[in-house]
XYZ file of C-alpha atoms in Angstrom:
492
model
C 109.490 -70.365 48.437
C 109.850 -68.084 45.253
C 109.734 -64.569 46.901
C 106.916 -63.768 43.772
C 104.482 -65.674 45.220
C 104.964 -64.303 48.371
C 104.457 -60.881 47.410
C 101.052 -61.927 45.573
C 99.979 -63.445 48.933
C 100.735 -61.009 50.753
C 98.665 -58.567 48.178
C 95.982 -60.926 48.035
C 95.839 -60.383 51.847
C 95.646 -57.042 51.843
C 93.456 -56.806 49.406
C 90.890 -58.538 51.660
C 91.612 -57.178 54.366
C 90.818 -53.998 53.078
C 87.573 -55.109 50.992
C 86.440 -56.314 54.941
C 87.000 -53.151 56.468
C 85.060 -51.245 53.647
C 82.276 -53.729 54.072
C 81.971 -53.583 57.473
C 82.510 -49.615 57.678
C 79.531 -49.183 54.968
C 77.184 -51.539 56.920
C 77.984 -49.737 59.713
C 76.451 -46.939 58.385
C 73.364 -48.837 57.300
C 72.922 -50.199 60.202
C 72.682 -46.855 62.314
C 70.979 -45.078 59.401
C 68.234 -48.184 59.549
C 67.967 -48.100 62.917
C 67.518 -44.391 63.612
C 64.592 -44.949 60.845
C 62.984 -47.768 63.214
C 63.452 -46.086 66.236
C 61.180 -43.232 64.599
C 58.481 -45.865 64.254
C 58.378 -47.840 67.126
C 56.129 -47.708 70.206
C 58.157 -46.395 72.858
C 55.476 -48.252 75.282
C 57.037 -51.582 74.701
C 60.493 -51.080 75.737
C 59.449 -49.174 78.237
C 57.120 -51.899 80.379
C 56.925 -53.269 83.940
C 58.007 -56.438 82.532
C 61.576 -56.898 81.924
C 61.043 -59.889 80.003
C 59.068 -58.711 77.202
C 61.388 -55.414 76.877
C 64.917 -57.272 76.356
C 62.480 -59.513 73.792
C 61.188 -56.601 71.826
C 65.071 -54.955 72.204
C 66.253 -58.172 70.439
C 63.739 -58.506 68.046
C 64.702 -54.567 67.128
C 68.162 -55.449 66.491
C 67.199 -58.127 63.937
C 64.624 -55.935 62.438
C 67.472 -52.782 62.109
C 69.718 -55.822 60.542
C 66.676 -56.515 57.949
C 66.445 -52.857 57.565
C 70.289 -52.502 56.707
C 70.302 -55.355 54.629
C 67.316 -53.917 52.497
C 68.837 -50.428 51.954
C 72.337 -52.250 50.809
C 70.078 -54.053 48.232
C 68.926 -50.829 46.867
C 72.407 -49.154 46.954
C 73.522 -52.169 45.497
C 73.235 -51.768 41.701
C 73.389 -47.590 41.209
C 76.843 -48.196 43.363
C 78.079 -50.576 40.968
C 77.095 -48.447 37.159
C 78.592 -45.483 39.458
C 81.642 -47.687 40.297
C 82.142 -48.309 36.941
C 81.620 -44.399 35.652
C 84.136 -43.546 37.883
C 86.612 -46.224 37.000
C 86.203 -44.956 33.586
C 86.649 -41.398 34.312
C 89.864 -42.125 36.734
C 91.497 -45.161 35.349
C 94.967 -44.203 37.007
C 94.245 -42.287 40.519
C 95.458 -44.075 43.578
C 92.722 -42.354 45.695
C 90.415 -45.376 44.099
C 92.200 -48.140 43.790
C 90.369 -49.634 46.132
C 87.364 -49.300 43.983
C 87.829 -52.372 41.869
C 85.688 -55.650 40.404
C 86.397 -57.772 43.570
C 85.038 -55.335 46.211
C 81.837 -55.402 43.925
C 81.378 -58.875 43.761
C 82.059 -59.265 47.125
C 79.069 -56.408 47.818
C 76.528 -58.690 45.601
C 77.721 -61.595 47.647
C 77.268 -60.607 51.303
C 73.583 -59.099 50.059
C 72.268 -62.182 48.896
C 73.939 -64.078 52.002
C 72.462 -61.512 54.110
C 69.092 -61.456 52.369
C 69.064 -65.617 52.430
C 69.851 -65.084 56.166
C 67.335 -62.657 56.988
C 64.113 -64.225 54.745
C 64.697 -67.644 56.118
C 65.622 -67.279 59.536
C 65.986 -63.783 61.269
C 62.825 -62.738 60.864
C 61.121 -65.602 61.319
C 62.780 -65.769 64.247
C 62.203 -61.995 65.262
C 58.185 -63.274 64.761
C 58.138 -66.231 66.962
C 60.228 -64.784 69.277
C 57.652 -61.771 70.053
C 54.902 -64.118 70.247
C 56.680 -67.118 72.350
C 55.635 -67.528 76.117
C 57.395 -70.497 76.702
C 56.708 -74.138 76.637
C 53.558 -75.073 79.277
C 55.529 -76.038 82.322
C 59.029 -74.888 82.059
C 60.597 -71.966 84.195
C 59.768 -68.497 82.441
C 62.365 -66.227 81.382
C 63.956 -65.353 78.094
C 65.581 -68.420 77.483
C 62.509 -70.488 78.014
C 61.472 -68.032 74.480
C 64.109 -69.142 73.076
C 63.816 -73.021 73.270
C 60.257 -72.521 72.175
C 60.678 -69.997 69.150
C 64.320 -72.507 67.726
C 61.645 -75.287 67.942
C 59.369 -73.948 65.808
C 61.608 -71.888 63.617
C 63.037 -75.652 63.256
C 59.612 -77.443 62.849
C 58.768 -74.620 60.047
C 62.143 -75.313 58.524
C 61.308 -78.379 57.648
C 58.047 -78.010 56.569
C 59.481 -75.378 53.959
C 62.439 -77.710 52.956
C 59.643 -80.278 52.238
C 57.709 -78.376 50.210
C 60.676 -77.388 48.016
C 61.960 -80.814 47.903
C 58.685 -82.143 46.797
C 58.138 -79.332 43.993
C 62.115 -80.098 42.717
C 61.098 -83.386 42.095
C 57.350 -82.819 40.888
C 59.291 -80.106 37.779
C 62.789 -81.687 37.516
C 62.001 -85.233 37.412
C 65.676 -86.590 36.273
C 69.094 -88.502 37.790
C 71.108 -85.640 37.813
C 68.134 -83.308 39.589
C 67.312 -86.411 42.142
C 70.997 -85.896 43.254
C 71.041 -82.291 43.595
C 67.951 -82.130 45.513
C 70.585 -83.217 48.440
C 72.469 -80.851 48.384
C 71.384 -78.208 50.980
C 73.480 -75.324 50.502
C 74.194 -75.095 46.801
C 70.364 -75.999 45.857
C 67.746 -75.931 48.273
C 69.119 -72.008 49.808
C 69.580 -70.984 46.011
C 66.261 -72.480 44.798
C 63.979 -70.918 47.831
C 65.358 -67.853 47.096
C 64.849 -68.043 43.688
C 61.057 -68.632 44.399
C 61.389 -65.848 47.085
C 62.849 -63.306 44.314
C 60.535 -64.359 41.748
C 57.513 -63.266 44.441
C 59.166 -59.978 45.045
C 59.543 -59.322 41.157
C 56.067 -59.532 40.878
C 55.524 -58.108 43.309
C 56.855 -55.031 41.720
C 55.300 -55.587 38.658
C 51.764 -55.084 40.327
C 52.908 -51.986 43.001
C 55.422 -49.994 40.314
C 52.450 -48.907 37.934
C 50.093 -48.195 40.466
C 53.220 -46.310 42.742
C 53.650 -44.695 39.283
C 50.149 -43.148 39.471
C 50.471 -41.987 42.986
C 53.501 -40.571 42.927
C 51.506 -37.687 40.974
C 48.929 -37.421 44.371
C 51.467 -38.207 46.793
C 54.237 -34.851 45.645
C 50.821 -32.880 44.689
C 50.288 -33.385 48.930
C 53.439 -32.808 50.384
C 54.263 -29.203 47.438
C 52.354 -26.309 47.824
C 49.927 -26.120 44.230
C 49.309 -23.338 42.545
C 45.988 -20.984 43.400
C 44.244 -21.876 39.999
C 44.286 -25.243 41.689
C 44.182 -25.233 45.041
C 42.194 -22.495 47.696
C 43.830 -22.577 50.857
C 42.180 -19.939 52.153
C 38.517 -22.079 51.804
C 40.219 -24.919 53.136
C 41.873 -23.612 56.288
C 38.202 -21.895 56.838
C 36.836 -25.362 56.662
C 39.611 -27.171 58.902
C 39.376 -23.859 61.700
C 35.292 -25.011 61.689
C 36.357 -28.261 62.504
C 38.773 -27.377 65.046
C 36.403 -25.461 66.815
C 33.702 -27.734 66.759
C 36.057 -30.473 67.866
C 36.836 -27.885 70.773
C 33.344 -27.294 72.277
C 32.847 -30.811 72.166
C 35.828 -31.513 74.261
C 35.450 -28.675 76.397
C 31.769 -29.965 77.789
C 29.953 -27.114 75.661
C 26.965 -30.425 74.105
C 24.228 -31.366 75.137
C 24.380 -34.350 78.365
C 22.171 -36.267 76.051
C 25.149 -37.130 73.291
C 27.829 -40.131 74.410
C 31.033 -38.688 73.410
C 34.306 -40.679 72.601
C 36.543 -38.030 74.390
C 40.094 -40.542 73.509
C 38.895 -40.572 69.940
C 37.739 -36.903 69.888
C 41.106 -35.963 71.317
C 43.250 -38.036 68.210
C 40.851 -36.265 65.865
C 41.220 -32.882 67.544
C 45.106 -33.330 67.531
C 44.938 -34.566 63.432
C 42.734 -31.462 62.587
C 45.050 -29.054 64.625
C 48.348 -30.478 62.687
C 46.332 -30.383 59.544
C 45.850 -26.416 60.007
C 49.175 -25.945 61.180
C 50.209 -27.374 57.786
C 47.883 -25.557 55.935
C 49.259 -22.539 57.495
C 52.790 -22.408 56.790
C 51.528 -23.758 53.095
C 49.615 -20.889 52.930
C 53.058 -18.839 54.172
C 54.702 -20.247 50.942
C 56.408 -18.032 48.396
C 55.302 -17.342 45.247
C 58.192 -18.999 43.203
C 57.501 -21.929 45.652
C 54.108 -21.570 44.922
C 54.094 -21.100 41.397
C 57.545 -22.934 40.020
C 57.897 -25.453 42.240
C 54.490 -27.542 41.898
C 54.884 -27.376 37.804
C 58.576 -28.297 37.771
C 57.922 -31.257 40.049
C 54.942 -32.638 38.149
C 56.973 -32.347 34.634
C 59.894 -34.289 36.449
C 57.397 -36.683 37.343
C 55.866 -36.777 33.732
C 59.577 -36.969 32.000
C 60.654 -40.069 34.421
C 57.313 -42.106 34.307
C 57.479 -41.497 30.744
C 61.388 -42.524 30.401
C 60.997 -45.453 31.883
C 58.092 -46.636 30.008
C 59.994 -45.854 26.545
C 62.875 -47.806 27.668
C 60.770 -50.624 28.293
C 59.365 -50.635 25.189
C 62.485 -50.030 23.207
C 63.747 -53.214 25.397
C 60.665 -54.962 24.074
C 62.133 -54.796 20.869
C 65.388 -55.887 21.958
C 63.997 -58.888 22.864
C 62.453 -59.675 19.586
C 66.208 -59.159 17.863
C 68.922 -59.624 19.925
C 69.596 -62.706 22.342
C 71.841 -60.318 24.320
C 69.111 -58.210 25.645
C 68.155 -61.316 27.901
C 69.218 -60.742 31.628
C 71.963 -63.298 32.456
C 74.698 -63.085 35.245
C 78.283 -63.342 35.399
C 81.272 -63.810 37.066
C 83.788 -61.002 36.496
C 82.295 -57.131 36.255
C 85.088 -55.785 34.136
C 84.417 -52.893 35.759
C 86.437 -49.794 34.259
C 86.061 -50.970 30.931
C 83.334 -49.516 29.206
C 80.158 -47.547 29.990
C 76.986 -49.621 30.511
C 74.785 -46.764 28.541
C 75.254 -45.832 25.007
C 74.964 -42.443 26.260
C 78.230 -42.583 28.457
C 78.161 -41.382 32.175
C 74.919 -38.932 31.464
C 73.181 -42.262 30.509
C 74.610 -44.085 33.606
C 73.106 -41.180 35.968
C 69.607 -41.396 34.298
C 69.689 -45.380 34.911
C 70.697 -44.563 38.613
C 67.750 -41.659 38.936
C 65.478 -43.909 37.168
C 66.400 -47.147 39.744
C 65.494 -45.079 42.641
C 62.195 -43.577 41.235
C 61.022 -46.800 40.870
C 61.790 -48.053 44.233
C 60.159 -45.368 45.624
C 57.373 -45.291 43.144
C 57.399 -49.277 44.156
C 57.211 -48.618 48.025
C 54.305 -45.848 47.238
C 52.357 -48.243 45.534
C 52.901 -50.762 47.773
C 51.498 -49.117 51.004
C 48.947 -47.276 48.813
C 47.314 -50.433 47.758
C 44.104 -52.333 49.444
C 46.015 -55.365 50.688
C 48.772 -53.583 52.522
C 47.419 -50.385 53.581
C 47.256 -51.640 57.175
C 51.155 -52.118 57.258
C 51.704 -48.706 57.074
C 53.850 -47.635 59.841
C 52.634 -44.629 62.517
C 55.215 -42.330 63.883
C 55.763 -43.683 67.673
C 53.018 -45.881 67.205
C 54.108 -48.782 65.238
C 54.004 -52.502 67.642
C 56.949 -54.669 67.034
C 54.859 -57.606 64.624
C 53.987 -54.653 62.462
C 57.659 -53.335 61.808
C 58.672 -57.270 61.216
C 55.926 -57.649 58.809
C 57.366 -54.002 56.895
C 61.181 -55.328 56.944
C 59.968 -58.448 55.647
C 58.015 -56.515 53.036
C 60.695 -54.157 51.962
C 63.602 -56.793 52.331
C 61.039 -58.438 49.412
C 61.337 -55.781 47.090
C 65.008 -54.283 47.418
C 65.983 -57.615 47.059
C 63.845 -57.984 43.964
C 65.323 -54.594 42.314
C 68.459 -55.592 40.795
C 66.480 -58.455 39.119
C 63.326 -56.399 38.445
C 65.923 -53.370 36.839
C 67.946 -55.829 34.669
C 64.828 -57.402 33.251
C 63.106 -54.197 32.574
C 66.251 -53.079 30.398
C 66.607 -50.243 32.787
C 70.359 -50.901 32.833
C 72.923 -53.238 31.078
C 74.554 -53.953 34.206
C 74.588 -57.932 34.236
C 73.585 -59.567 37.679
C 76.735 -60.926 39.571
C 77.004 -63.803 41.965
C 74.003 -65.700 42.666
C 71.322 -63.025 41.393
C 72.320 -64.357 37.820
C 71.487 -67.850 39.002
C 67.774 -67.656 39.115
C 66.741 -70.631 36.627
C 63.143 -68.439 35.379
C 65.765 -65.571 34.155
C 66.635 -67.746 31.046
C 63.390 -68.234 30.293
C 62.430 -65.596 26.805
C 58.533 -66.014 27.302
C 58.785 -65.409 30.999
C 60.901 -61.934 30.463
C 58.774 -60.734 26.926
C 55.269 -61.244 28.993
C 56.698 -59.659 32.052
C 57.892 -56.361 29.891
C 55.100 -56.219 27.835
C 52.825 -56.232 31.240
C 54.609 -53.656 32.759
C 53.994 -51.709 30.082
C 50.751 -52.019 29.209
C 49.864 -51.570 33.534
C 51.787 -48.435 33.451
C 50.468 -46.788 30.474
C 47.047 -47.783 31.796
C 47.163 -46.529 35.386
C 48.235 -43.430 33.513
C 45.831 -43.238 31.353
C 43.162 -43.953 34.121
C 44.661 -40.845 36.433
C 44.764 -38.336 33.806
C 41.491 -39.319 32.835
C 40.322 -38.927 36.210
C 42.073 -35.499 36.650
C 40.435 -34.021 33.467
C 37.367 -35.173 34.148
C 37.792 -33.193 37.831
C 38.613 -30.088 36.150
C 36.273 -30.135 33.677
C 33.565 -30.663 36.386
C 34.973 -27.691 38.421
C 34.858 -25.633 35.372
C 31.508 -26.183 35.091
C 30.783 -25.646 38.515
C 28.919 -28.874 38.742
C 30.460 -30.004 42.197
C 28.181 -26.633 43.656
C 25.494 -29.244 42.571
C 23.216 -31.515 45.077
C 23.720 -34.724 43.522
C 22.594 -38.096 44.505
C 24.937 -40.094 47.317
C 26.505 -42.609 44.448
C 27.343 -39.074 42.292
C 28.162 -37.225 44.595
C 30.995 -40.239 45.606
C 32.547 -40.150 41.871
C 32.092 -36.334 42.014
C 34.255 -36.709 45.249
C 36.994 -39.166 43.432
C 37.134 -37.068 40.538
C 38.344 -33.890 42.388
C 40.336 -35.714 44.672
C 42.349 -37.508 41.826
C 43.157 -34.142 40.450
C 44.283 -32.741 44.060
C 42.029 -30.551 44.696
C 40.715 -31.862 48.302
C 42.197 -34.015 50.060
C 40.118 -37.124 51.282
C 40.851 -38.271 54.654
């Protein structure tokens, strides 16, 4: 055997072995960084039962939800590692401290997320689900195992009922020889095609929570910083809450009337909320006065200069569409990493697409737990039950899955999609990416519009003094939304 092509095995080899151990060294690290995150959440009360049974369950169905967890971060890591991979390529062609930083570790990064993401869609945490709600087949000896049987039959029977359902819509839009073959073909087509439905839900998905998370993100940092006086009088407010408290107090102490039925376990959780409430207003109050008075502007002109970033790259992308073919989001096969920057701007443009990527999933996850139809799936410190923090792994496995796609169609980067992210058939498709630009967009710009609108309206009422008025119960609501859009009380 020529001794060349032993030495290129042998590299090969190494090469892969290494790729594996960074792989499994950074998922590592996702994995305990996910599950410390969970273990925040969950309700100590259900690993902690009489019943043996149901505690190894939920312990089992936590490991599969930390997995889900994991493999959600790694999809948001996924695409800022890659443009900062490439920056630092670029910067440090030659330096043997990063040679192990190349295009085949990246690929191999994409590849394990979408196997991971496949995995944990279709059968983890489906699974995790029947599993927590599985007593065993009528009949048969309880016990774990007895779960187990029944959740792999249904997991199986739903299986099939999916599989179906794709099948039939393959043939019902694809209607050809070459198609009727494919639809065969488990692995390479049905997998690939489900998830391609899956991904197109979660892009969507974003489309309808970014603009709205966009909005929030104003009332969300205006909560957690501490405003300014001209907007904000904490010492009326902790007045208020220390009423409250006190009131709360008398009733729990016995000091009402025998007439009144009390609630004392709900007085209790609202006497507990109002207390934390003023202990936060307190140390607000103890703020600084560069805290005070720097911090609040600075944040909300960050906010401003992102939201409105990202909608002028949109719009400049709109354009691109219209001219150039190559603005279309395609994937491919080799990265080239290392040779050449994926912004025109060089490595300060490849840090604002990497801000920019994570502002969005965050203003994404904001709006999604802000909005009617998923408020409920907001997790509770300690007080989360297992079906609820399936139903939010599911939800944010969704839409980290969705970001590289959602990113690359926006125009946020020119990072192309490797593996099988570039493989989604409705990413060729001009009319599908145009509308789905231009709505961003225009739902953006209007949720903006809408909150600012709101906000001046609550200022200009306060400057009147027209929320000192008694106004009717459907004015004195809007009165109440207009202030509170602007921050100035907080709603509960």
């Amino acid at each position: 055997m020529d001794p060349d092509d032993v030495s290129v095995r042998e590299q090969i080899f190494h090469n892969r072995v290494r790729e594996s151990i960074i792989c499994t060294l950074l998922f590592t690290c996702l994995y305990i960084v996910s599950y410390t995150i969970i273990t925040r959440f969950k309700k100590s009360a259900d690993f902690a039962t009489d019943d043996s049974e149901d505690a190894t369950v939920n312990r089992i169905a936590l490991w599969l939800c930390t997995f889900t967890l994991a493999v959600s971060v790694g999809a948001v890591l996924l695409l800022p590692f890659s443009i900062l991979s490439n920056e630092i390529l670029l910067c440090f062609p030659q330096n043997y401290y990063i040679q192990w930083l190349n295009g085949s570790l990246i690929h191999g990064l994409w590849n394990l997320v979408f196997l991971f993401s496949n995995l944990s869609l279709v059968f983890l945490m489906p699974f995790a689900y029947f599993f927590t709600e599985s007593e065993g087949f009528a009949g048969s000896k309880k016990g774990v195992m007895a779960r187990v049987y029944e959740t792999s039959v249904v997991l199986l029977l739903l299986t099939l009922l999916v599989l179906g359902i794709v099948w039939v819509a393959s043939a019902i839009m694809d209607n050809n020889a070459a198609s009727r073959e494919s639809l065969y073909d488990l692995w390479d087509y049905y997998l690939p095609y489900l998830y391609s439905c899956i991904s197109l839900f979660g892009v969507l998905l974003l489309l309808l929570c970014t603009p709205f998370g966009l909005s929030r993100m104003f009332s969300v940092t205006g909560q957690l910083l501490v405003k300014p006086r001209l907007l904000e009088d904490l010492d009326e407010t902790l007045d208020c809450v220390g009423f409250e408290e006190t009131a709360l107090s008398r009733k729990l102490s016995g000091n009402t009337s025998c007439w009144i039925n009390l609630n004392v376990e709900a007085l209790k959780h609202q006497f507990l909320a109002i207390q934390a409430r003023r202990i936060a207003l307190e140390m607000r109050r103890r703020a600084s006065p560069w805290q005070r008075n720097l911090g609040y502007p600075l944040a909300m002109l960050l906010l401003l200069a992102l939201t409105g970033v990202s909608v002028l790259i949109v719009c400049f992308h709109v354009l691109e569409l219209l001219i150039d073919e190559a603005a279309m989001p395609r994937g491919m096969e080799d990265p080239g990493l290392g040779k050449a920057s994926f912004s025109v701007f060089g490595s300060f443009g490849a840090a604002v697409q990497v801000v920019l990527i994570f502002y969005l999933m965050v203003s994404s996850v904001v709006g999604f737990y802000s909005s009617p139809l998923f408020i409920k799936l907001l997790p509770r410190k300690q007080d989360t039950a297992m079906t609820k923090i399936i139903g939010n792994c599911v939800s944010l496995l969704v839409l980290s899955s969705a970001l590289p796609v959602f990113s690359r169609t926006l125009g946020i980067t020119r990072f192309d999609l490797l593996g099988d992210f570039g493989r989604f058939n409705w990413l060729g498709n001009f009319y599908i990416v145009f509308l789905y630009n231009m709505l961003f967009a225009g739902l953006t710009t209007m949720c903006l519009v809408n909150k600012f609108t709101w906000a001046v309206q609550a200022e200009l009422i306060r400057a009147f003094g027209l929320h000192k008025l008694p106004l009717p119960v459907s004015r004195a609501r809007n009165s109440t939304k207009l202030i509170s859009a602007s921050g100035l009380l907080k709603v509960q």
